[in-house]
mmCIF file of C-alpha atoms in Angstrom:
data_model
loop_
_atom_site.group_PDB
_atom_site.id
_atom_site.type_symbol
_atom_site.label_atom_id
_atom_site.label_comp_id
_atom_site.label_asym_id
_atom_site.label_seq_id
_atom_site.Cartn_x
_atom_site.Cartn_y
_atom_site.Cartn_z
ATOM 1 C CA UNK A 910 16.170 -50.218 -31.689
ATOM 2 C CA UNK A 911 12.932 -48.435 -31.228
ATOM 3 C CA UNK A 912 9.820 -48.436 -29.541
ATOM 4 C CA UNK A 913 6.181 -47.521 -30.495
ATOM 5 C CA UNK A 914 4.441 -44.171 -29.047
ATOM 6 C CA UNK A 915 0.411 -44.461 -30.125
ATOM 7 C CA UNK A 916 -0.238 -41.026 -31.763
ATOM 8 C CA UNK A 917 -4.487 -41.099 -32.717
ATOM 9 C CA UNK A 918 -4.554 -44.432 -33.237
ATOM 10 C CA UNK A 919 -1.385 -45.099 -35.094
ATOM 11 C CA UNK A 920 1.770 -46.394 -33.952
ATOM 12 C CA UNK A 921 4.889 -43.517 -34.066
ATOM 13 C CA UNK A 922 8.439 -45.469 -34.186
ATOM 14 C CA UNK A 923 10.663 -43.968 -31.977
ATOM 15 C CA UNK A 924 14.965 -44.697 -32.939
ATOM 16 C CA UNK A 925 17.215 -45.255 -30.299
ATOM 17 C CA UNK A 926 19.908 -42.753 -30.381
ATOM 18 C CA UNK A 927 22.386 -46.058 -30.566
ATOM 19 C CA UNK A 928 20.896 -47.621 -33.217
ATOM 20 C CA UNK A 929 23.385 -46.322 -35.702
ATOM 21 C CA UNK A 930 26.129 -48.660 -33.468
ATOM 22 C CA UNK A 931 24.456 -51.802 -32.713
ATOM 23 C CA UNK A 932 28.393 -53.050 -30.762
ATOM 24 C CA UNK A 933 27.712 -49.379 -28.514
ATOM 25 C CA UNK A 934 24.120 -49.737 -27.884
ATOM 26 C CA UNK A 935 24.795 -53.424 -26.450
ATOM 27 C CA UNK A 936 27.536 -52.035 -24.257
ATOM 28 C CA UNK A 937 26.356 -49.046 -22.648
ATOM 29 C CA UNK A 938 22.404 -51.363 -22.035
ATOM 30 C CA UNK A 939 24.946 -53.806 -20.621
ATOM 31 C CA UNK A 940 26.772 -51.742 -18.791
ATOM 32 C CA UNK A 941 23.503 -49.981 -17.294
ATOM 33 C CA UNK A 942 20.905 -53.054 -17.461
ATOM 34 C CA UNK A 943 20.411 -53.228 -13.437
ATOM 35 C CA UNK A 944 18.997 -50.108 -13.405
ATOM 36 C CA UNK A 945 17.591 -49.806 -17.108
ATOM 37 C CA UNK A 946 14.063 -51.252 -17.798
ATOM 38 C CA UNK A 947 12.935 -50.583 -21.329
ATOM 39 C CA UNK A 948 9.441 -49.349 -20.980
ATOM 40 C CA UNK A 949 8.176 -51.400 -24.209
ATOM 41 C CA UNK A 950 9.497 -54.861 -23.011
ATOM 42 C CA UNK A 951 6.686 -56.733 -21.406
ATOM 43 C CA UNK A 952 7.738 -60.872 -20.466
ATOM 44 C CA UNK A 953 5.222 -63.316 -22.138
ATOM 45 C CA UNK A 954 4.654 -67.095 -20.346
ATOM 46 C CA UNK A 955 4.759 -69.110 -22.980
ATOM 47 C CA UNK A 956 1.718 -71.451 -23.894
ATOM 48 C CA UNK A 957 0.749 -74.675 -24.290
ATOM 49 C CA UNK A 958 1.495 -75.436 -27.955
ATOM 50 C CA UNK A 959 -1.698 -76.798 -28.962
ATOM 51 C CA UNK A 960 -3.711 -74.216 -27.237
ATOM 52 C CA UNK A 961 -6.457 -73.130 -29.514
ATOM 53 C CA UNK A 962 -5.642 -69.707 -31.443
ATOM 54 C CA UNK A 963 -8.629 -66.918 -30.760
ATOM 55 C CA UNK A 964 -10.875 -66.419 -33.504
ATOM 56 C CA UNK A 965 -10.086 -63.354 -35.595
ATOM 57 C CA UNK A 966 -6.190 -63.141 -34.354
ATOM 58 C CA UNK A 967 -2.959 -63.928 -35.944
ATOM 59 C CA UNK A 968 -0.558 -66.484 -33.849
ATOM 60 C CA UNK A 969 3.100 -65.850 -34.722
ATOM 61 C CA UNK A 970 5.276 -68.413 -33.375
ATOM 62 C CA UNK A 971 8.663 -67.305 -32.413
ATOM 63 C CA UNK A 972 11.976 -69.932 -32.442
ATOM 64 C CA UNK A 973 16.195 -69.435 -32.520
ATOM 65 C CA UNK A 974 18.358 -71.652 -31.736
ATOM 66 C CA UNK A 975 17.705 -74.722 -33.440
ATOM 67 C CA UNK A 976 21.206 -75.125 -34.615
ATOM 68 C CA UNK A 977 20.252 -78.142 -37.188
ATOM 69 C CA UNK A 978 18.497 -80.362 -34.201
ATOM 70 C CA UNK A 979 15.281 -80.056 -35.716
ATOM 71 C CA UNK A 980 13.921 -83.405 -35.593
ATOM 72 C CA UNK A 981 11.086 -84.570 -33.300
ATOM 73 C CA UNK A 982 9.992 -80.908 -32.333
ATOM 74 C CA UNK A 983 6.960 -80.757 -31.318
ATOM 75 C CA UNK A 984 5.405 -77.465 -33.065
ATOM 76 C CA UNK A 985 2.732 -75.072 -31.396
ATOM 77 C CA UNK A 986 -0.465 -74.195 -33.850
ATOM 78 C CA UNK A 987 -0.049 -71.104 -35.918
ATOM 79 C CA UNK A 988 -0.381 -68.633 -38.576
ATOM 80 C CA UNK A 989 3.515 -66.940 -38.678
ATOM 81 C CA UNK A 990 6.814 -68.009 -37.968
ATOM 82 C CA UNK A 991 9.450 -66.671 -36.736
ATOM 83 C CA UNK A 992 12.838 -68.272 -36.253
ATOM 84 C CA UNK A 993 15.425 -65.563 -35.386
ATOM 85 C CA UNK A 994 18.843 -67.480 -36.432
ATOM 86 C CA UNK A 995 21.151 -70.419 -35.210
ATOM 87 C CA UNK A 996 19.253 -72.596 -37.414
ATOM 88 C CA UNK A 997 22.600 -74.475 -38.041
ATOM 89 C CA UNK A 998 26.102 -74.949 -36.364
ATOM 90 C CA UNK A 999 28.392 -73.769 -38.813
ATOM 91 C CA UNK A 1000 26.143 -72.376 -42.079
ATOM 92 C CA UNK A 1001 27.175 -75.461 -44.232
ATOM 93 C CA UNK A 1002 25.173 -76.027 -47.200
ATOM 94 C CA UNK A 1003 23.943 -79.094 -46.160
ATOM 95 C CA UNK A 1004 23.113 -77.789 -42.822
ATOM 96 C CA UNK A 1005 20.902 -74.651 -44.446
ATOM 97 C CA UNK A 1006 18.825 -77.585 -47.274
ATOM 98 C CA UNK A 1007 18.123 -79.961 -43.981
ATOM 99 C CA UNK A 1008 16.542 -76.665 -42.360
ATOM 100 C CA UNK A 1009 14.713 -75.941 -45.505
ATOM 101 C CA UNK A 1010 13.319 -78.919 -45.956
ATOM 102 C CA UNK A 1011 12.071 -78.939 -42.559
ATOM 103 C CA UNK A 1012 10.832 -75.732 -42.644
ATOM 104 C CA UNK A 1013 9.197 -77.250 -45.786
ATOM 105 C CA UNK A 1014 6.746 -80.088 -43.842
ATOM 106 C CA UNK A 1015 5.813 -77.350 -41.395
ATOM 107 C CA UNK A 1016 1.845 -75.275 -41.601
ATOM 108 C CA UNK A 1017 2.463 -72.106 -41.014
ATOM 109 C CA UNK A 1018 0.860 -69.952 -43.846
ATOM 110 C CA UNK A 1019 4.384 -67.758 -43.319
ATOM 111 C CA UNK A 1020 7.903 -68.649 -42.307
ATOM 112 C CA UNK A 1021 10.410 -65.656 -41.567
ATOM 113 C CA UNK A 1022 14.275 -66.114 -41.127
ATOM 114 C CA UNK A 1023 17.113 -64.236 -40.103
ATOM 115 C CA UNK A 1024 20.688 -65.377 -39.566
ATOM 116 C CA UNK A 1025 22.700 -65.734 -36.632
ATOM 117 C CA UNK A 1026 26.234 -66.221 -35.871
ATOM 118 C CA UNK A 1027 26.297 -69.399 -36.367
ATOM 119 C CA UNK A 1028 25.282 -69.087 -39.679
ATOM 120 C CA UNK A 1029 28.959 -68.199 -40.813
ATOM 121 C CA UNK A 1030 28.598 -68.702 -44.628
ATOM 122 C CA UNK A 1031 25.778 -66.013 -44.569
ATOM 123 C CA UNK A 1032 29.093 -63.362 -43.627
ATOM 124 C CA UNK A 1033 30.875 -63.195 -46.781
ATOM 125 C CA UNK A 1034 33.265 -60.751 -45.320
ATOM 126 C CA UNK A 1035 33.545 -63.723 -42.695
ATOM 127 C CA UNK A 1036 34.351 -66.059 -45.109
ATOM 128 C CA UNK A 1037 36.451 -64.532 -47.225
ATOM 129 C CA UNK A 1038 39.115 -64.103 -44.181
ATOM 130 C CA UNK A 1039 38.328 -67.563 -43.544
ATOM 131 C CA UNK A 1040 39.617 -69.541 -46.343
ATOM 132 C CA UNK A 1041 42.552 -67.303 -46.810
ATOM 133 C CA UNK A 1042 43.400 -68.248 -43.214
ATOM 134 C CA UNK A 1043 42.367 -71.806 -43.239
ATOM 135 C CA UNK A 1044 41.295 -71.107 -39.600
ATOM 136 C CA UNK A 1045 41.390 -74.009 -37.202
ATOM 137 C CA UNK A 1046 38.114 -73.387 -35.380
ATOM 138 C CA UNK A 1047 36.015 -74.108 -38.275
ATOM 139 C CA UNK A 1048 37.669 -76.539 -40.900
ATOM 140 C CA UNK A 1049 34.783 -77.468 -42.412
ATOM 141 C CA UNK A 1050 33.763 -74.745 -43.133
ATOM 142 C CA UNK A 1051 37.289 -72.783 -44.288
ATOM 143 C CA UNK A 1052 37.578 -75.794 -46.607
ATOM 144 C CA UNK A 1053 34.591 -74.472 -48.773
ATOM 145 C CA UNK A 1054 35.087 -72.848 -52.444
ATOM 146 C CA UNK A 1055 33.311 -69.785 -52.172
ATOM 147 C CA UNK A 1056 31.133 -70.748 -55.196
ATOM 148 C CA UNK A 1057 29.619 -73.384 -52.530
ATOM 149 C CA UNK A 1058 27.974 -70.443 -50.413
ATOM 150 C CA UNK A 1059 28.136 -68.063 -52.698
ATOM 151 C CA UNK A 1060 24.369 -67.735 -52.476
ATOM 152 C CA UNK A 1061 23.839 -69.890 -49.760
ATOM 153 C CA UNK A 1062 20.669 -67.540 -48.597
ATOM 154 C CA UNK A 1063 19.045 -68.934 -51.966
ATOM 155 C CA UNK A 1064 18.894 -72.342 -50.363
ATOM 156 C CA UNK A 1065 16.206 -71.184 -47.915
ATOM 157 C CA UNK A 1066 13.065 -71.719 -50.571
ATOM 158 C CA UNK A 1067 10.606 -72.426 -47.591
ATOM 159 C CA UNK A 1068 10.830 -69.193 -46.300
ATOM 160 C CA UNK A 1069 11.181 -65.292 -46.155
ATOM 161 C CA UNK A 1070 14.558 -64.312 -45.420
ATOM 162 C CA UNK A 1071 15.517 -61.263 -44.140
ATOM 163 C CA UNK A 1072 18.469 -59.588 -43.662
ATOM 164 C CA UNK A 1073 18.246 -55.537 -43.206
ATOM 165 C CA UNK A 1074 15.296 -55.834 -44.668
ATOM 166 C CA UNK A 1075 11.364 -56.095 -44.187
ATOM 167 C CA UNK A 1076 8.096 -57.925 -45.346
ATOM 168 C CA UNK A 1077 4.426 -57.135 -44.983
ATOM 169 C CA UNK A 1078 2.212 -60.230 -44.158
ATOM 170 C CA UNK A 1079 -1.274 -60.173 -43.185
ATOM 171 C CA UNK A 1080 -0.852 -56.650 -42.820
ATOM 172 C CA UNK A 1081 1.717 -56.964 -39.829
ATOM 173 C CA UNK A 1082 5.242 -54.826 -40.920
ATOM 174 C CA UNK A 1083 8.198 -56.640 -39.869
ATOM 175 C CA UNK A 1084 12.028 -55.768 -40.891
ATOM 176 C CA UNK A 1085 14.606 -58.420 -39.895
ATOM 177 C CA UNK A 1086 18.554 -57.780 -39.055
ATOM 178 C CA UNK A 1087 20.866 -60.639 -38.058
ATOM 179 C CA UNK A 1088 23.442 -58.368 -36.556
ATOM 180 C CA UNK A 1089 25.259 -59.018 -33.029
ATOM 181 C CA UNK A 1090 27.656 -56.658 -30.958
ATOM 182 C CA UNK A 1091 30.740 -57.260 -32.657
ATOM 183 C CA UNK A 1092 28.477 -56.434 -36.164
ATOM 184 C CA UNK A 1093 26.558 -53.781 -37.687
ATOM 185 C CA UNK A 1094 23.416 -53.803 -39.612
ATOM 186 C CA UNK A 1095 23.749 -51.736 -43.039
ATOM 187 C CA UNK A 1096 20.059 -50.429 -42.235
ATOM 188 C CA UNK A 1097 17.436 -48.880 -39.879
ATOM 189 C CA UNK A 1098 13.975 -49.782 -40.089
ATOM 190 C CA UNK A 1099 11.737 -47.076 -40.807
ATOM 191 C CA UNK A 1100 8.004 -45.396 -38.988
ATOM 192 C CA UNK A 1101 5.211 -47.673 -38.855
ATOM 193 C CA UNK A 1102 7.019 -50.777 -38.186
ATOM 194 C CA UNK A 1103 4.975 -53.786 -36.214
ATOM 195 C CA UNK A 1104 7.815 -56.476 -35.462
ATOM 196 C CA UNK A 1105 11.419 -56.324 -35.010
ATOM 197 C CA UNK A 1106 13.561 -59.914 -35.786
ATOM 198 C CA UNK A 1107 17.396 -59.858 -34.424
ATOM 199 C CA UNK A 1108 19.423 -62.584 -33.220
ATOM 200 C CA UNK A 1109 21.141 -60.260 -30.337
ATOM 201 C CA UNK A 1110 19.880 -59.017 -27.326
ATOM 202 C CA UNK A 1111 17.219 -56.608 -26.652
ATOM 203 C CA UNK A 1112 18.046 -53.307 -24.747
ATOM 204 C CA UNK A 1113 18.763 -54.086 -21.541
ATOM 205 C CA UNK A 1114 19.808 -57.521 -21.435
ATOM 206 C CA UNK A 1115 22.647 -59.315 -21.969
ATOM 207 C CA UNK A 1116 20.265 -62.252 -23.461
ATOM 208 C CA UNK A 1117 17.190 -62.256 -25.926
ATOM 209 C CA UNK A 1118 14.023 -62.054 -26.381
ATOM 210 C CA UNK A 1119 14.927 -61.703 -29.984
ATOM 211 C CA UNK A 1120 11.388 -60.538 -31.168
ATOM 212 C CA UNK A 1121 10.347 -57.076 -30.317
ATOM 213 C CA UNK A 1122 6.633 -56.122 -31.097
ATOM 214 C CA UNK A 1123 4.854 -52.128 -31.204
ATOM 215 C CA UNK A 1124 1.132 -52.139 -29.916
#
């Protein structure tokens, strides 16, 4: 977690002193949200999706959620997208090539992914545990051979995929972590940073927005 401080025309990124312990951080904003108000969280209206992008700017549209129901969405107009996780129900294989081939027939000149926790065969610590226990909750998924989703992440040819990890495009830094309180990410994003994709909340809510951008 961190915020952006303008220093002479540059953006300085601030770390959260929980951002070592994503499960703490998401307790103690929880905990305190009534009377916390992150000071770089501003609420956007959403607009109409075929509203005409400025000249000279760079549209980024922003999904999650999706969880494999993909068909007959209606798109907005845009240069970037974003889908921060729950693209599928369970993380089958088959789920994660229907998503890619969607992701396939959209415009955008850039498509950026993270996983969410739905996404179970993207956890291989998950899913180890899970076909040694055969666990009842998912048996479609503990019935896998772990040389089906071995690589499952290499399915996703449509897009960037990012998982502790970042991408320039069109000169806008963004760094992508699919962890959740329960999980930790194995990396902090650095200074300079532009965009932040996560599929848990932000500071100070117990829901998303799961997009978090530095002016």
């Amino acid at each position: 977690m961190a915020h952006g401080i303008p220093a002479q025309g540059k953006v300085t990124v601030a770390v959260d002193e929980y951002s070592s312990n994503p499960t703490q951080a998401f307790t103690h904003y929880n905990i305190n949200q009534s009377r916390f108000q992150p000071p770089h969280v501003h609420m956007v209206d959403p607009i109409p999706y075929d509203t005409p992008k400025p000249a000279g700017h760079t549209r980024f549209v922003c999904i999650s959620d999706t969880h494999s129901r993909t068909d007959g969405i209606q798109m907005p107009y845009g240069d970037i997208l974003l889908h921060t996780g729950d693209f599928t129900e369970l993380g089958l294989p088959s789920e994660v090539k229907k998503f890619n081939d969607w992701l396939g027939n959209l415009p955008y000149e850039y498509k950026i992914v993270i996983a969410g926790n739905h996404e179970l065969t993207f956890d291989k610590e998950f899913m180890a545990d899970l076909v040694k226990q055969d666990y009842y909750r998912f048996p479609s998924v503990s019935k896998l051979k772990p040389e089906d989703f071995d690589n499952v992440q290499s399915l996703l040819t449509n897009s960037i995929y990012l998982q502790d990890s970042e991408v320039t495009v069109k000169g806008f830094r963004i760094y992508g972590a699919p962890w959740f309180p329960g999980l930790g990410s194995k990396g902090a994003p650095k200074g300079g940073l532009r965009g932040a994709l996560k599929h848990g909340p932000e500071a100070g809510s117990a829901e998303a927005p799961r997009v978090r951008w530095n002016s």
